[in-house]
C-alpha positions as YAML, in Angstrom:
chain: A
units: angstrom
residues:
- id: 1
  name: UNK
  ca: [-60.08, 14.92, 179.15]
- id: 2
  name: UNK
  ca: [-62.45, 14.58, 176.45]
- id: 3
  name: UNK
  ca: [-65.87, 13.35, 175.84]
- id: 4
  name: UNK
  ca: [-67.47, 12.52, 172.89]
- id: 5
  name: UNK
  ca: [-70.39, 14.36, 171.56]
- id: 6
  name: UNK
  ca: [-69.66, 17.08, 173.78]
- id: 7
  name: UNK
  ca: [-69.05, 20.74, 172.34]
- id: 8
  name: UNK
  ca: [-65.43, 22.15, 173.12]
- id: 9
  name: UNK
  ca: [-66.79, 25.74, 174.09]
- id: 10
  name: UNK
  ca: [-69.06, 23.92, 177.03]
- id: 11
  name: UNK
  ca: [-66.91, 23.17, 180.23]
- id: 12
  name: UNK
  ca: [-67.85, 20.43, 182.36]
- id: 13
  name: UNK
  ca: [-68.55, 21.48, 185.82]
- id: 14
  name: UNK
  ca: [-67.66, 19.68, 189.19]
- id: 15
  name: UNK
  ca: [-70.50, 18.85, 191.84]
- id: 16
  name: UNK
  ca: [-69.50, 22.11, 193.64]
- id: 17
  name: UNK
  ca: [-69.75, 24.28, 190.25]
- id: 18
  name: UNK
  ca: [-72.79, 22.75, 189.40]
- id: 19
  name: UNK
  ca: [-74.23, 23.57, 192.40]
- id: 20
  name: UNK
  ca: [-73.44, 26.78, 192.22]
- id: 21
  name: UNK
  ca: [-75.21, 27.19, 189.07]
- id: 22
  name: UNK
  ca: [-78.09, 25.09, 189.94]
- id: 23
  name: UNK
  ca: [-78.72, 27.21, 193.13]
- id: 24
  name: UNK
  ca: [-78.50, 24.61, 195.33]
- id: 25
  name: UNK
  ca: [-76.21, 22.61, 197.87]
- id: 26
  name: UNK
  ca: [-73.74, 20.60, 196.54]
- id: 27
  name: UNK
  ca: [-75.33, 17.86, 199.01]
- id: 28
  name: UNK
  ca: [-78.43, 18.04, 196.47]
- id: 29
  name: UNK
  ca: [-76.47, 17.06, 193.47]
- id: 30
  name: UNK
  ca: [-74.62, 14.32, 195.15]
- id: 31
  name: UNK
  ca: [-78.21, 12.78, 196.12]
- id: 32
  name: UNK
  ca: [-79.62, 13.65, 193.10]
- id: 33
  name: UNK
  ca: [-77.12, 11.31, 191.28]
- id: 34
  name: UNK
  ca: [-77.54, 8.59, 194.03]
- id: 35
  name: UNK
  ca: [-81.08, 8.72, 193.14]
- id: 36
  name: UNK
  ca: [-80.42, 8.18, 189.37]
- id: 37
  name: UNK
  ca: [-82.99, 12.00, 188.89]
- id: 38
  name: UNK
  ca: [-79.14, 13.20, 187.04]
- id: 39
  name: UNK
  ca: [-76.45, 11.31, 185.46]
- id: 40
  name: UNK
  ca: [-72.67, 12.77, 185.33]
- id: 41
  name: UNK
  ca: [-71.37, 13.17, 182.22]
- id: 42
  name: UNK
  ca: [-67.69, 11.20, 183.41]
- id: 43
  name: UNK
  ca: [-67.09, 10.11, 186.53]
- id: 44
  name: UNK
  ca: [-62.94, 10.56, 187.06]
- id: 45
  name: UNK
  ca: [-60.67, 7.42, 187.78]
- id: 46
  name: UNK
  ca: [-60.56, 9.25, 191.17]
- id: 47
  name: UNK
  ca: [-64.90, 8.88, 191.48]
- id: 48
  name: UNK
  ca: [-65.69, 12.53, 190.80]
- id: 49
  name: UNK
  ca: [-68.42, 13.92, 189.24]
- id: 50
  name: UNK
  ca: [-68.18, 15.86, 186.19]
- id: 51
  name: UNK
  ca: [-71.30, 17.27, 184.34]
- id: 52
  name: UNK
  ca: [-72.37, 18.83, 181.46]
- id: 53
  name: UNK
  ca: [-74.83, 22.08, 182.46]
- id: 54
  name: UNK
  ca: [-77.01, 21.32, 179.33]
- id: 55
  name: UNK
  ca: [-77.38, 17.34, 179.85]
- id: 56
  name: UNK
  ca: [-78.36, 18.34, 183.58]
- id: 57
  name: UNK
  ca: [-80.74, 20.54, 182.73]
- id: 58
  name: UNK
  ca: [-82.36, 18.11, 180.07]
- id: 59
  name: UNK
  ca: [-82.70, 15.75, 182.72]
- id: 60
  name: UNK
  ca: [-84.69, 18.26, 185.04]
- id: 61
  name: UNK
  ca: [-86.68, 19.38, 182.47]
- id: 62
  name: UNK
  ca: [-85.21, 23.18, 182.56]
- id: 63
  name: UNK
  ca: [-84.82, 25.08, 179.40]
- id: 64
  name: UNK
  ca: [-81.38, 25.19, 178.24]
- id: 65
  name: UNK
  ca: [-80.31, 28.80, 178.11]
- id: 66
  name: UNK
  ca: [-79.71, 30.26, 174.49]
- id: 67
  name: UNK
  ca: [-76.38, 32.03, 173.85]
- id: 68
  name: UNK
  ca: [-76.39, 35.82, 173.57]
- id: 69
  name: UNK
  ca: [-76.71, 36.46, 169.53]
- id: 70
  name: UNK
  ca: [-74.05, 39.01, 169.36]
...
């Protein structure tokens, strides 16, 4: 699957991986998106979640983390 506007080199992450990297249950997430405080990035014909880290952090107001310079 594709979206649009979306770099290649940034998966997007299921409610559990988000989570994960959120440090927080995946419980949170869930209500967080019931609440409209985070939109998913695509919702699956199945009804999962699927977000992008950076959008997600945008809408929390975290700093996006900057890639290592190599």
């Amino acid at each position: 699957m594709r979206v649009v506007g979306r770099p290649e080199d940034q998966p997007l992450l299921t409610t559990a991986e988000l989570s994960r990297r959120l440090n927080v249950t995946a419980g949170t997430v869930q209500r967080w998106v019931r609440t409209g405080r985070i939109r998913p990035t695509l919702v699956t014909p199945g009804g999962q979640y699927r977000f992008s880290l950076d959008d997600v952090r945008d809408q929390l107001g975290q700093p996006r983390r900057r890639p290592d310079a190599d």
